[in-house]
């Protein structure tokens, strides 16, 4: 009864007519287990969340310790609590000086909502520039700045004054002007099928924002937290955003996000109007304990340093004549095939064989691989053998 598909399909709202539909009783490391004891290798980290694996013992312990002290005690921004304090201090110590102040929220889309409001309030401007094919979340503001028109049409009217430019195309930077409040960009476009911009482009974008006074928001909700081989992907390009957004893997498996900026910029949320952005649960102490332990594990286990070698190993093993292209940065992959139908078969075959790969929101001809960064060489070899067989059988 607990794992009833009938209950799942009828009493939990569905988001598609073809849910992945496996039952999970427990999880540990890179593995998920069904109630019947079938083991699945999680090669997608619950979509970019379990970067240090499922139920890392240090994360579980930190959560238990916090639960024994207190849960929610007050809305965001009023009481001084040890764990959110320590998390904010830790995050500031890992980021450039101008990103010294974080506003803690509950999800990725909320982090982007806060970032967009902050940019409008700080600049006094209204225009927002975003990118074609981008994904920033499913609430109205984040959806407004996401680039997939098919996903937006039914929900219009959305935010006005949003313009879209082409990712990694320098000529389009001319659309950024003194009217622009902010440019919002995924440092690495994830759901467009892993698109990596050039360093020259990122530097030109930074320069254009500086010249016009437009704020640069980098959304690292999917590509942050070590996924690309740096704690945050912007570090690859020698630039620093004005506002950074994070979520997903930030919480190590509990829901938490943040938008991060300078203390000076954040101050504008305290007046005109007072309480310019508020949230009841943002900075929930249990989620903060999990996030703090996750950052500590990433450092203590030197996981980020190992990302590139592990990524290269995957890439060297995934050779098959039906693979059209592999796009990769660190341990984030899009694997392209000729048709969406073939991709569906491969994902289904891999699932049957106990390996979880998954689709992208806006790129049907490829599937994603984004395993926990803790995956071992042996596990990479085993997973790749299963994927190659799934491709062969498709
Ligand atoms: C780049 C990016 N931004 C924002 C979001 C939204 O995050 P959430 O689902 O936590 O609202 C996602 C989720 O996939 C994402 O990939």
Tab-separated table of N, CA, C and O in Angstrom, residues 72-135:
chain	number	residue	atom	x	y	z
A	72	UNK	N	12.037	25.309	12.962
A	72	UNK	CA	11.669	26.699	12.671
A	72	UNK	C	11.349	27.446	13.972
A	72	UNK	O	10.614	26.931	14.802
A	73	UNK	N	11.917	28.631	14.127
A	73	UNK	CA	11.534	29.431	15.301
A	73	UNK	C	10.949	30.789	14.923
A	73	UNK	O	10.215	31.388	15.689
A	74	UNK	N	11.289	31.278	13.720
A	74	UNK	CA	10.802	32.606	13.327
A	74	UNK	C	10.986	32.772	11.829
A	74	UNK	O	11.803	32.063	11.228
A	75	UNK	N	10.266	33.704	11.230
A	75	UNK	CA	10.431	33.986	9.796
A	75	UNK	C	11.845	34.481	9.527
A	75	UNK	O	12.556	34.917	10.447
A	76	UNK	N	12.234	34.477	8.259
A	76	UNK	CA	13.570	34.919	7.853
A	76	UNK	C	13.850	36.359	8.319
A	76	UNK	O	13.004	37.239	8.219
A	77	UNK	N	15.063	36.549	8.842
A	77	UNK	CA	15.553	37.914	9.023
A	77	UNK	C	15.298	38.554	10.371
A	77	UNK	O	15.553	39.756	10.519
A	78	UNK	N	14.819	37.815	11.364
A	78	UNK	CA	14.497	38.445	12.644
A	78	UNK	C	15.334	37.910	13.811
A	78	UNK	O	15.936	38.684	14.541
A	79	UNK	N	15.379	36.593	13.979
A	79	UNK	CA	16.108	36.021	15.125
A	79	UNK	C	17.530	35.640	14.709
A	79	UNK	O	17.731	35.185	13.579
A	80	UNK	N	18.470	35.776	15.611
A	80	UNK	CA	19.840	35.318	15.342
A	80	UNK	C	19.899	33.825	15.668
A	80	UNK	O	19.648	33.421	16.804
A	81	UNK	N	20.211	33.028	14.658
A	81	UNK	CA	20.294	31.562	14.858
A	81	UNK	C	21.676	31.088	14.410
A	81	UNK	O	22.199	31.547	13.380
A	82	UNK	N	22.230	30.171	15.181
A	82	UNK	CA	23.624	29.769	14.951
A	82	UNK	C	23.846	29.176	13.559
A	82	UNK	O	24.787	29.545	12.854
A	83	UNK	N	22.984	28.269	13.143
A	83	UNK	CA	23.282	27.512	11.919
A	83	UNK	C	23.206	28.374	10.653
A	83	UNK	O	24.122	28.333	9.837
A	84	UNK	N	22.147	29.167	10.463
A	84	UNK	CA	22.164	30.079	9.307
A	84	UNK	C	23.350	31.033	9.348
A	84	UNK	O	23.951	31.342	8.307
A	85	UNK	N	23.716	31.500	10.528
A	85	UNK	CA	24.898	32.370	10.662
A	85	UNK	C	26.152	31.680	10.142
A	85	UNK	O	26.911	32.242	9.359
A	86	UNK	N	26.355	30.442	10.606
A	86	UNK	CA	27.567	29.707	10.207
A	86	UNK	C	27.566	29.427	8.707
A	86	UNK	O	28.600	29.494	8.043
A	87	UNK	N	26.385	29.132	8.174
A	87	UNK	CA	26.296	28.869	6.729
A	87	UNK	C	26.638	30.133	5.931
A	87	UNK	O	27.402	30.085	4.960
A	88	UNK	N	26.076	31.267	6.334
A	88	UNK	CA	26.337	32.526	5.621
A	88	UNK	C	27.823	32.889	5.679
A	88	UNK	O	28.416	33.331	4.691
A	89	UNK	N	28.414	32.650	6.849
A	89	UNK	CA	29.841	32.955	7.025
A	89	UNK	C	30.684	32.049	6.112
A	89	UNK	O	31.609	32.493	5.445
A	90	UNK	N	30.337	30.784	6.076
A	90	UNK	CA	31.069	29.809	5.255
A	90	UNK	C	30.961	30.172	3.774
A	90	UNK	O	31.963	30.192	3.044
A	91	UNK	N	29.746	30.496	3.339
A	91	UNK	CA	29.533	30.828	1.923
A	91	UNK	C	30.349	32.071	1.557
A	91	UNK	O	31.026	32.099	0.520
A	92	UNK	N	30.315	33.075	2.413
A	92	UNK	CA	31.074	34.310	2.139
A	92	UNK	C	32.567	33.999	2.050
A	92	UNK	O	33.281	34.581	1.225
A	93	UNK	N	33.044	33.066	2.866
A	93	UNK	CA	34.482	32.755	2.860
A	93	UNK	C	34.893	32.040	1.564
A	93	UNK	O	36.054	32.042	1.200
A	94	UNK	N	33.932	31.435	0.883
A	94	UNK	CA	34.247	30.669	-0.336
A	94	UNK	C	34.048	31.484	-1.609
A	94	UNK	O	34.392	31.028	-2.694
A	95	UNK	N	33.472	32.684	-1.468
A	95	UNK	CA	33.124	33.491	-2.640
A	95	UNK	C	33.949	34.776	-2.686
A	95	UNK	O	34.479	35.218	-1.658
A	96	UNK	N	34.054	35.410	-3.873
A	96	UNK	CA	34.753	36.707	-3.948
A	96	UNK	C	34.102	37.736	-3.030
A	96	UNK	O	32.907	37.643	-2.713
A	97	UNK	N	34.893	38.723	-2.641
A	97	UNK	CA	34.492	39.746	-1.658
A	97	UNK	C	33.136	40.383	-1.980
A	97	UNK	O	32.332	40.641	-1.083
A	98	UNK	N	32.882	40.635	-3.273
A	98	UNK	CA	31.634	41.355	-3.582
A	98	UNK	C	30.380	40.479	-3.440
A	98	UNK	O	29.265	40.966	-3.574
A	99	UNK	N	30.585	39.197	-3.178
A	99	UNK	CA	29.450	38.299	-2.907
A	99	UNK	C	29.496	37.880	-1.440
A	99	UNK	O	29.632	36.712	-1.103
A	100	UNK	N	29.395	38.871	-0.564
A	100	UNK	CA	29.614	38.567	0.861
A	100	UNK	C	28.329	38.451	1.667
A	100	UNK	O	28.354	38.288	2.880
A	101	UNK	N	27.176	38.535	0.994
A	101	UNK	CA	25.926	38.575	1.751
A	101	UNK	C	24.875	37.709	1.054
A	101	UNK	O	24.583	37.906	-0.126
A	102	UNK	N	24.329	36.729	1.783
A	102	UNK	CA	23.354	35.848	1.124
A	102	UNK	C	21.970	36.016	1.727
A	102	UNK	O	21.817	36.301	2.910
A	103	UNK	N	20.984	35.851	0.884
A	103	UNK	CA	19.590	35.826	1.314
A	103	UNK	C	19.117	34.391	1.093
A	103	UNK	O	19.092	33.908	-0.042
A	104	UNK	N	18.765	33.712	2.177
A	104	UNK	CA	18.433	32.287	2.088
A	104	UNK	C	16.951	32.093	1.779
A	104	UNK	O	16.087	32.710	2.424
A	105	UNK	N	16.679	31.253	0.796
A	105	UNK	CA	15.297	30.962	0.399
A	105	UNK	C	15.101	29.442	0.358
A	105	UNK	O	15.939	28.699	0.901
A	106	UNK	N	14.039	28.991	-0.294
A	106	UNK	CA	13.678	27.568	-0.190
A	106	UNK	C	13.867	26.739	-1.452
A	106	UNK	O	13.678	25.531	-1.428
A	107	UNK	N	14.178	27.411	-2.560
A	107	UNK	CA	14.262	26.667	-3.831
A	107	UNK	C	15.022	27.506	-4.846
A	107	UNK	O	15.308	28.692	-4.622
A	108	UNK	N	15.272	26.891	-6.005
A	108	UNK	CA	15.976	27.596	-7.072
A	108	UNK	C	15.151	28.732	-7.642
A	108	UNK	O	15.626	29.860	-7.807
A	109	UNK	N	13.912	28.444	-7.940
A	109	UNK	CA	13.091	29.478	-8.567
A	109	UNK	C	12.928	30.677	-7.637
A	109	UNK	O	12.952	31.827	-8.073
A	110	UNK	N	12.831	30.423	-6.346
A	110	UNK	CA	12.724	31.533	-5.390
A	110	UNK	C	14.003	32.358	-5.342
A	110	UNK	O	13.956	33.574	-5.147
A	111	UNK	N	15.138	31.679	-5.486
A	111	UNK	CA	16.416	32.402	-5.495
A	111	UNK	C	16.429	33.368	-6.681
A	111	UNK	O	16.830	34.539	-6.561
A	112	UNK	N	15.947	32.902	-7.835
A	112	UNK	CA	15.913	33.780	-9.009
A	112	UNK	C	14.888	34.896	-8.856
A	112	UNK	O	15.129	36.031	-9.266
A	113	UNK	N	13.741	34.593	-8.260
A	113	UNK	CA	12.739	35.642	-8.015
A	113	UNK	C	13.351	36.754	-7.162
A	113	UNK	O	13.205	37.942	-7.453
A	114	UNK	N	14.049	36.345	-6.110
A	114	UNK	CA	14.675	37.335	-5.223
A	114	UNK	C	15.734	38.137	-5.957
A	114	UNK	O	15.823	39.361	-5.805
A	115	UNK	N	16.526	37.454	-6.773
A	115	UNK	CA	17.605	38.128	-7.511
A	115	UNK	C	17.036	39.163	-8.479
A	115	UNK	O	17.547	40.283	-8.589
A	116	UNK	N	15.957	38.808	-9.165
A	116	UNK	CA	15.355	39.744	-10.130
A	116	UNK	C	14.777	40.956	-9.408
A	116	UNK	O	14.953	42.106	-9.848
A	117	UNK	N	14.119	40.725	-8.285
A	117	UNK	CA	13.567	41.851	-7.514
A	117	UNK	C	14.685	42.749	-7.012
A	117	UNK	O	14.591	43.982	-7.059
A	118	UNK	N	15.753	42.126	-6.525
A	118	UNK	CA	16.886	42.907	-6.011
A	118	UNK	C	17.468	43.788	-7.117
A	118	UNK	O	17.756	44.968	-6.902
A	119	UNK	N	17.617	43.209	-8.310
A	119	UNK	CA	18.204	43.970	-9.420
A	119	UNK	C	17.314	45.153	-9.799
A	119	UNK	O	17.801	46.268	-10.039
A	120	UNK	N	16.005	44.948	-9.828
A	120	UNK	CA	15.097	46.047	-10.179
A	120	UNK	C	15.126	47.139	-9.106
A	120	UNK	O	15.206	48.327	-9.404
A	121	UNK	N	15.075	46.689	-7.873
A	121	UNK	CA	15.057	47.648	-6.756
A	121	UNK	C	16.369	48.430	-6.690
A	121	UNK	O	16.371	49.644	-6.489
A	122	UNK	N	17.510	47.747	-6.878
A	122	UNK	CA	18.816	48.406	-6.729
A	122	UNK	C	19.091	49.384	-7.865
A	122	UNK	O	19.625	50.464	-7.653
A	123	UNK	N	18.717	49.008	-9.088
A	123	UNK	CA	19.024	49.875	-10.238
A	123	UNK	C	17.912	50.888	-10.503
A	123	UNK	O	18.137	51.880	-11.196
A	124	UNK	N	16.709	50.618	-10.015
A	124	UNK	CA	15.568	51.483	-10.348
A	124	UNK	C	15.139	51.312	-11.805
A	124	UNK	O	14.386	52.109	-12.341
A	125	UNK	N	15.618	50.282	-12.458
A	125	UNK	CA	15.270	50.023	-13.860
A	125	UNK	C	14.332	48.812	-13.923
A	125	UNK	O	14.217	48.054	-12.962
A	126	UNK	N	13.721	48.620	-15.101
A	126	UNK	CA	12.758	47.513	-15.201
A	126	UNK	C	13.137	46.434	-16.212
A	126	UNK	O	12.690	45.300	-16.096
A	127	UNK	N	13.933	46.784	-17.212
A	127	UNK	CA	14.190	45.810	-18.289
A	127	UNK	C	15.079	44.654	-17.812
A	127	UNK	O	16.080	44.858	-17.134
A	128	UNK	N	14.674	43.464	-18.207
A	128	UNK	CA	15.463	42.274	-17.888
A	128	UNK	C	15.865	41.597	-19.198
A	128	UNK	O	15.029	41.422	-20.088
A	129	UNK	N	17.134	41.259	-19.291
A	129	UNK	CA	17.596	40.521	-20.479
A	129	UNK	C	17.926	39.099	-20.079
A	129	UNK	O	18.617	38.859	-19.074
A	130	UNK	N	17.398	38.168	-20.844
A	130	UNK	CA	17.685	36.763	-20.590
A	130	UNK	C	18.083	36.085	-21.906
A	130	UNK	O	18.269	36.759	-22.924
A	131	UNK	N	18.177	34.769	-21.874
A	131	UNK	CA	18.717	34.038	-23.031
A	131	UNK	C	17.721	33.049	-23.592
A	131	UNK	O	16.989	32.382	-22.849
A	132	UNK	N	17.732	32.940	-24.898
A	132	UNK	CA	16.921	31.919	-25.555
A	132	UNK	C	17.342	30.548	-25.016
A	132	UNK	O	18.514	30.338	-24.746
A	133	UNK	N	16.412	29.660	-24.875
A	133	UNK	CA	16.630	28.269	-24.415
A	133	UNK	C	16.997	28.137	-22.934
A	133	UNK	O	17.352	27.067	-22.471
A	134	UNK	N	16.944	29.262	-22.204
A	134	UNK	CA	17.323	29.170	-20.784
A	134	UNK	C	16.207	28.543	-19.950
A	134	UNK	O	15.048	28.507	-20.377
A	135	UNK	N	16.566	28.077	-18.754
A	135	UNK	CA	15.558	27.650	-17.772
A	135	UNK	C	15.932	28.218	-16.404
A	135	UNK	O	17.054	28.018	-15.930
